[in-house]
mmCIF file of C-alpha atoms in Angstrom:
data_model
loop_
_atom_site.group_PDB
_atom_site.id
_atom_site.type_symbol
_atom_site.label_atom_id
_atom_site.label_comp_id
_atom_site.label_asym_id
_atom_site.label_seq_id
_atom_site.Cartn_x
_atom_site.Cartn_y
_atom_site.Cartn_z
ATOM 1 C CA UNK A 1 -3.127 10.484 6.703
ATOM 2 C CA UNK A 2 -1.042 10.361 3.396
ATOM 3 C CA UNK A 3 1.082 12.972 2.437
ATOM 4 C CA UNK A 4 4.154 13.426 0.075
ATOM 5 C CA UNK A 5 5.608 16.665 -0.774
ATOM 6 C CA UNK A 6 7.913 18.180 -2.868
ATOM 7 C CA UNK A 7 9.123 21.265 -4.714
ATOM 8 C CA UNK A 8 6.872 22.400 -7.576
ATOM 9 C CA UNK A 9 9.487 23.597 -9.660
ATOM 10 C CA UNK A 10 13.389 23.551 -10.267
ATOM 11 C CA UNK A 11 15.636 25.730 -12.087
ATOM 12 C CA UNK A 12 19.860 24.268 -12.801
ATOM 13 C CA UNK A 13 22.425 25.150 -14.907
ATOM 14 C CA UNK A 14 23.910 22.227 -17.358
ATOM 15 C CA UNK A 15 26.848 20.927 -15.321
ATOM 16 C CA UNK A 16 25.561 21.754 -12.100
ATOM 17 C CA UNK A 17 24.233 19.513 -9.067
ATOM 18 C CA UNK A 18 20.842 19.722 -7.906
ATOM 19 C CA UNK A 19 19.028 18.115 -4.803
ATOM 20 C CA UNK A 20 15.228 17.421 -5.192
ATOM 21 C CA UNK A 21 13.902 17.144 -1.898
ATOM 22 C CA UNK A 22 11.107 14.656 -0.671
ATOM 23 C CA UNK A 23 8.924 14.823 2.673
ATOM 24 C CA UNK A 24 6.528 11.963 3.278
ATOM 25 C CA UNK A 25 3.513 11.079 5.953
ATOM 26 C CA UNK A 26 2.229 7.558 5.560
ATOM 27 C CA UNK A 27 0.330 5.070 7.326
ATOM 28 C CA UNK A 28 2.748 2.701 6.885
ATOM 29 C CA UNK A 29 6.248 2.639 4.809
ATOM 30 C CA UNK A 30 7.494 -0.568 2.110
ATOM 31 C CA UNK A 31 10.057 1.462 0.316
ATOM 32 C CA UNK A 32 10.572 4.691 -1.434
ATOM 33 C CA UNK A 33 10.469 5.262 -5.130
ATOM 34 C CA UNK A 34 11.545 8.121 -7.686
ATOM 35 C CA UNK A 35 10.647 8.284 -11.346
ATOM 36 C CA UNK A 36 11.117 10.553 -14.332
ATOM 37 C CA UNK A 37 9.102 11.719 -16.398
ATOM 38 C CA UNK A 38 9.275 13.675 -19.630
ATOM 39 C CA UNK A 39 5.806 15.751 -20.877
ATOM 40 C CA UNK A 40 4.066 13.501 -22.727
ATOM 41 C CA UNK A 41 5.639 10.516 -21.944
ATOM 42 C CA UNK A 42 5.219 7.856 -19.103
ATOM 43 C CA UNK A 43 7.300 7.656 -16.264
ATOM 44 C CA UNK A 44 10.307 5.980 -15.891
ATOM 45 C CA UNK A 45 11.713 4.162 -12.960
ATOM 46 C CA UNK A 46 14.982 5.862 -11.674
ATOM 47 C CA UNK A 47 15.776 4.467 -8.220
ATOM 48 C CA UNK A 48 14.735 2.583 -4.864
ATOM 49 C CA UNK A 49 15.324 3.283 -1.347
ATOM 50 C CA UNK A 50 14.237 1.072 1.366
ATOM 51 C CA UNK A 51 16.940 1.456 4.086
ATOM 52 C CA UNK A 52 18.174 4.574 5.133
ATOM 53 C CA UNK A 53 21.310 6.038 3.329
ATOM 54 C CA UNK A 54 22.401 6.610 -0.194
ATOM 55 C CA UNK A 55 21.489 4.743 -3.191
ATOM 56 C CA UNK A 56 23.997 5.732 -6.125
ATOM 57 C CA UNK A 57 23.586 4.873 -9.803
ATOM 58 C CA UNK A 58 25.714 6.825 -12.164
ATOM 59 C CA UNK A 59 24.733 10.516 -12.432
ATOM 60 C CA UNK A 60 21.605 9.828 -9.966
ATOM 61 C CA UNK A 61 21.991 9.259 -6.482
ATOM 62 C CA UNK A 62 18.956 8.861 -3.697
ATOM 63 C CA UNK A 63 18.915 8.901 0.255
ATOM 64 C CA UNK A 64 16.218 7.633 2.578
ATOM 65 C CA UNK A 65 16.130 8.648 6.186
ATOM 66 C CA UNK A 66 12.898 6.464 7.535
ATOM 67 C CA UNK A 67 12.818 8.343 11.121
ATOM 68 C CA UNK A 68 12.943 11.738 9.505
ATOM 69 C CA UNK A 69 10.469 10.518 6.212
ATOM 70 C CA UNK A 70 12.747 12.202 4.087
ATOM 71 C CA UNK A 71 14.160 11.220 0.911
ATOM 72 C CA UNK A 72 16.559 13.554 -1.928
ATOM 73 C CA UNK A 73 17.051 12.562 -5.783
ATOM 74 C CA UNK A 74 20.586 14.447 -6.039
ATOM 75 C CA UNK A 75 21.644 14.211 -10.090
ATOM 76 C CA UNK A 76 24.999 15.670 -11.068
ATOM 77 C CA UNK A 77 26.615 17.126 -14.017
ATOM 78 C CA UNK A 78 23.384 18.028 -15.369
ATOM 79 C CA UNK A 79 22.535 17.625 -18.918
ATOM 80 C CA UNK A 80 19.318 19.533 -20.986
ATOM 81 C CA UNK A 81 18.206 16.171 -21.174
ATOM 82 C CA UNK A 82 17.521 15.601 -17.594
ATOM 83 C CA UNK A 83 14.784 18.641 -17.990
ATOM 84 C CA UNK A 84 11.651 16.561 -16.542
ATOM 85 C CA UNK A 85 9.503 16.054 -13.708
ATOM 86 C CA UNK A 86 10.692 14.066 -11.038
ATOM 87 C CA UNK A 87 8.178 11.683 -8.611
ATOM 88 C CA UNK A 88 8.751 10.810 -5.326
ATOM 89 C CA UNK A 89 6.604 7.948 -4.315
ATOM 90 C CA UNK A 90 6.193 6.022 -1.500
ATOM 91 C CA UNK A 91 5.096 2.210 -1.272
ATOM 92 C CA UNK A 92 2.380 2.412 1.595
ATOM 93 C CA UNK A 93 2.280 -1.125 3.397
ATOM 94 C CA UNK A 94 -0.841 -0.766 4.933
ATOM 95 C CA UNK A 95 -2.221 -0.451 1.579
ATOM 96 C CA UNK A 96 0.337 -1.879 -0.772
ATOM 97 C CA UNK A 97 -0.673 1.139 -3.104
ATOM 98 C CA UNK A 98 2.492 3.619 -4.510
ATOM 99 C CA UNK A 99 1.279 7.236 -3.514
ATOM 100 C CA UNK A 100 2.661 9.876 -5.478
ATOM 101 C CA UNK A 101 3.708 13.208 -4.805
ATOM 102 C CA UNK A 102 2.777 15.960 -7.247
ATOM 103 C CA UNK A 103 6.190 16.083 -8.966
ATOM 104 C CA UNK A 104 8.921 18.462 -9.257
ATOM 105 C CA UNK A 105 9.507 20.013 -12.441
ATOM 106 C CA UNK A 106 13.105 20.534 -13.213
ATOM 107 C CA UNK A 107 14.150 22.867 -16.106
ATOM 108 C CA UNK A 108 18.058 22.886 -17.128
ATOM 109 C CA UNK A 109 19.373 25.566 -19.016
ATOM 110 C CA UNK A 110 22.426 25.930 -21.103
ATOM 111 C CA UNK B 1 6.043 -8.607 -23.555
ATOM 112 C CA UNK B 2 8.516 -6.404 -22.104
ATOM 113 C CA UNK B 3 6.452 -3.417 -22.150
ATOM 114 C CA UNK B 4 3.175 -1.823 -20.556
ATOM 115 C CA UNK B 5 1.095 -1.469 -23.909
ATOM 116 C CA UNK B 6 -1.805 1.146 -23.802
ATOM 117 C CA UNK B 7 -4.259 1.498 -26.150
ATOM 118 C CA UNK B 8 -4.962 4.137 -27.514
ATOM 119 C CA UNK B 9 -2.698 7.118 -26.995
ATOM 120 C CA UNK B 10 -5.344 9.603 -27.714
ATOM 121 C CA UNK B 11 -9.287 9.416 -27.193
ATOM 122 C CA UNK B 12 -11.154 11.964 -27.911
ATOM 123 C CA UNK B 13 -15.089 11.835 -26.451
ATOM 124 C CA UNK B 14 -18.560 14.288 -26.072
ATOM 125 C CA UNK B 15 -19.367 14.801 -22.924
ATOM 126 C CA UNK B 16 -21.587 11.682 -21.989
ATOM 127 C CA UNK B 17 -20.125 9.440 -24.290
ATOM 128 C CA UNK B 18 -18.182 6.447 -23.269
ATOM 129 C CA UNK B 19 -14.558 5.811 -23.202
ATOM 130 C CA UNK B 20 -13.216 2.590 -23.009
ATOM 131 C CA UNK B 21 -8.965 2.251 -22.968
ATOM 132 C CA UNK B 22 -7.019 -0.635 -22.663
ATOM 133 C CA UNK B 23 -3.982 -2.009 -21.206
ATOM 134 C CA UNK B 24 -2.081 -5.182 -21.426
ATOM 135 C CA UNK B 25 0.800 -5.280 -18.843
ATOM 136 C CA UNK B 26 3.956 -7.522 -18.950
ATOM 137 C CA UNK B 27 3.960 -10.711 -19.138
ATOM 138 C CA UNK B 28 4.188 -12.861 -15.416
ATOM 139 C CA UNK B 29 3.338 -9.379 -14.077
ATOM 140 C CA UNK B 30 0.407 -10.201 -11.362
ATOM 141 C CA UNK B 31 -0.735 -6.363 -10.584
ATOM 142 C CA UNK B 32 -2.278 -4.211 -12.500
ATOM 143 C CA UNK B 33 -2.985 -0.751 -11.443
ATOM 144 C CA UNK B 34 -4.968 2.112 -13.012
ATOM 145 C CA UNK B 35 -3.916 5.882 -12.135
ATOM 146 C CA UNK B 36 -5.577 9.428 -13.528
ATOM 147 C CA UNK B 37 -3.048 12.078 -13.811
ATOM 148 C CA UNK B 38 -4.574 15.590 -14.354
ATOM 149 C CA UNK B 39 -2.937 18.916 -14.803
ATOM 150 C CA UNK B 40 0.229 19.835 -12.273
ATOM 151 C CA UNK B 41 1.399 16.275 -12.114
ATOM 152 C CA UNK B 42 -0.914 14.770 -9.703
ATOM 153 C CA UNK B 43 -1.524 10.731 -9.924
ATOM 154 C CA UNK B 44 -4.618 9.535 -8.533
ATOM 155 C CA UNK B 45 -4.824 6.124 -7.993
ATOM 156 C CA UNK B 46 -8.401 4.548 -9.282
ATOM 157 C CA UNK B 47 -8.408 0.703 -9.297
ATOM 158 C CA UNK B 48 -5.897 -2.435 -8.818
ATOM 159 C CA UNK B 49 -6.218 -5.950 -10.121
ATOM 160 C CA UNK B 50 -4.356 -9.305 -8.855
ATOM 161 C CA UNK B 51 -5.088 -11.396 -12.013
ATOM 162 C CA UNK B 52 -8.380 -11.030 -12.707
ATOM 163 C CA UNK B 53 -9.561 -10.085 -9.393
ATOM 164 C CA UNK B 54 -10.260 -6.557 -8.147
ATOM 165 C CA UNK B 55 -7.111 -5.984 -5.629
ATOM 166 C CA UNK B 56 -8.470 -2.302 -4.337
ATOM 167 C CA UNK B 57 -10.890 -0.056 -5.700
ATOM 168 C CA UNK B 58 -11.296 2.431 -3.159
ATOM 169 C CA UNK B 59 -10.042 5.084 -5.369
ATOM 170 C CA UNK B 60 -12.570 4.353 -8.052
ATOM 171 C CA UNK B 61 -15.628 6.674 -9.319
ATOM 172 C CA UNK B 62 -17.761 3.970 -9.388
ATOM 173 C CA UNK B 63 -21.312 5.549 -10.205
ATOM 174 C CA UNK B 64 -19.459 5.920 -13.761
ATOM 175 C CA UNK B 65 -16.210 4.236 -14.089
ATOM 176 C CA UNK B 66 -15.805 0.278 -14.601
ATOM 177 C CA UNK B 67 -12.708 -1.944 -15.029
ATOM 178 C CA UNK B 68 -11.928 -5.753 -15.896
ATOM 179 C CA UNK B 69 -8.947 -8.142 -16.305
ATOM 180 C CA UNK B 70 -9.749 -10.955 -17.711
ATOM 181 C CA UNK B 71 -7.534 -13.672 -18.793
ATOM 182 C CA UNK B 72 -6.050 -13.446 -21.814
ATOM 183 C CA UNK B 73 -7.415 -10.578 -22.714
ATOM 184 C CA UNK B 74 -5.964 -7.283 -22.263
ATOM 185 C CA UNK B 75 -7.256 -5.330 -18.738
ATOM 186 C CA UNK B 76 -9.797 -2.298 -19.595
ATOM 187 C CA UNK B 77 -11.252 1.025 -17.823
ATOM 188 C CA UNK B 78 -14.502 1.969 -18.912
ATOM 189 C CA UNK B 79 -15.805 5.429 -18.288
ATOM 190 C CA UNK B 80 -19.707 5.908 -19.239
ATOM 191 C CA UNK B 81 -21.488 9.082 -19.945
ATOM 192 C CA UNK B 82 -17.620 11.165 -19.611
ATOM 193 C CA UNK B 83 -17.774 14.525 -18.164
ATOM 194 C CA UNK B 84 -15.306 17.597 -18.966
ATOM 195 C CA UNK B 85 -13.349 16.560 -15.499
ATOM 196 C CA UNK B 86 -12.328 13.248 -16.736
ATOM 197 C CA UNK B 87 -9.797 14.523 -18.983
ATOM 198 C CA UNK B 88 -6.584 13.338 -17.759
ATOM 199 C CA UNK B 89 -4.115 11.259 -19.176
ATOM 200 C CA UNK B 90 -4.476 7.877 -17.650
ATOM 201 C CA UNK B 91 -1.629 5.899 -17.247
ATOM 202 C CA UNK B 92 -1.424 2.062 -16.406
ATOM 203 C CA UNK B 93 1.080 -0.155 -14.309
ATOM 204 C CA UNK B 94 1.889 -3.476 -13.580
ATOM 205 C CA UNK B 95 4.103 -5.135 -11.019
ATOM 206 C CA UNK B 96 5.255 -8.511 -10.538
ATOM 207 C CA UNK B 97 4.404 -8.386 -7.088
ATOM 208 C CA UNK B 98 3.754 -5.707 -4.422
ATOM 209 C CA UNK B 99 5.692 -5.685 -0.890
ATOM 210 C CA UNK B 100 9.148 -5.031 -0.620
ATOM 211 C CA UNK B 101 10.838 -4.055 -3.590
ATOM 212 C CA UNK B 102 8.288 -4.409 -6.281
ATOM 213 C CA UNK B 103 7.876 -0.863 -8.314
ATOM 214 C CA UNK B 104 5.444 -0.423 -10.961
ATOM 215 C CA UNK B 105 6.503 -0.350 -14.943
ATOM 216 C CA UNK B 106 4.063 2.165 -16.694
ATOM 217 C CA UNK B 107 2.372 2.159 -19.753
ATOM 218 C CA UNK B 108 2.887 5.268 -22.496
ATOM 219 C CA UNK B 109 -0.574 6.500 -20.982
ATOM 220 C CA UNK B 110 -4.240 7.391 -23.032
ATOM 221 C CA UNK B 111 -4.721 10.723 -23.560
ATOM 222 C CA UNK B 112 -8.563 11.296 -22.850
ATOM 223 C CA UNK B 113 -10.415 14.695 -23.766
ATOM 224 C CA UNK B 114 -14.045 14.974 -23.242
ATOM 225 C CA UNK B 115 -14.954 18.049 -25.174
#
């Protein structure tokens, strides 16, 4: 079967570091994908991981274990701005469809 | 272009009216995918296109929902006779290719209410 799962919701302080955590059963695995997305708005590509280890890019970092189907989005020095939903999603190969999790809302406060 | 471009942002339908929303994806983009999103985030994926062939539809409604990509025209869903449950917002993608590497670049999504 297919399943991704993550937290439904998020709470951080601006400044802080927070780890969004991503679980993931698939038939079969091309890569690993988290977006953002704002209410309202579409969502926006935010990184890649098709190897195991960390992926960093600025503020945003992600890590892929394949043998444990486990990723994290870890973002640092939070800003209000970064208040969103977050998507894990996972390319399945024997499908070639992205299959989403359900999103983790993160709310930053001041 | 360099953008997904969804038309339009907001529909607005009776219940067994039709909806019809459009999408034209990037330019040398091959895929085209169609996704519902409903309340608490969840994307469910309805229909792919390779060109202007169907790719997969096995997530597709299809006693009421239709879609097309035809060539230089922009790709459509079609939903006849709507029902109350097929208010989403529904979001298009395209990719240049699919495999390896290839993510999706979404469109601004059609907000559809069937009231």
């Amino acid at each position: 079967g297919q399943n991704i799962d993550q937290p439904t919701e998020m709470t951080a302080t601006e400044g802080a570091i927070v780890q969004i955590n991503c679980t993931y059963q698939t038939s079969g695995f091309n890569g690993l994908f988290w977006y953002q997305q704002h209410a309202g708005e579409a969502p926006t590509f935010l990184s890649y991981n098709v190897l195991d280890g960390l992926e960093e890019k600025g503020r945003f970092s992600s890590f892929l274990s394949r043998s444990k189907g486990y990723s994290y989005l870890l973002l640092k020095e939070l800003q209000m701005k970064d208040s969103a939903s977050y998507l894990c999603a996972v390319r399945d190969s024997s499908t070639d469809k992205l299959i989403f999790g359900t999103g983790t809302r993160l709310q930053v406060f001041p | 272009g360099e953008e997904v471009a969804q038309t339009p942002k907001h529909l607005v339908r009776g219940e067994g009216q039709k909806a019809k929303l459009y999408c034209a994806p990037i330019k040398g983009h091959s895929y085209v995918f169609w996704y519902q999103q409903v309340l608490k985030n969840e994307f469910k994926f309805l229909i792919s296109f390779q060109n202007e062939n169907v790719f997969d539809e096995t997530g597709m409604p299809k006693e009421r929902f239709s879609a097309k990509c035809l060539p230089n025209s922009p790709c459509s869903l079609e939903i006849q006779a709507t029902k109350l449950e097929d208010s989403a917002v529904y979001f298009c993608a395209s990719s240049q290719s699919i495999g390896r590497g290839y993510g999706y670049t979404f469109g601004s999504g059609t907000r559809l209410t069937v009231v």
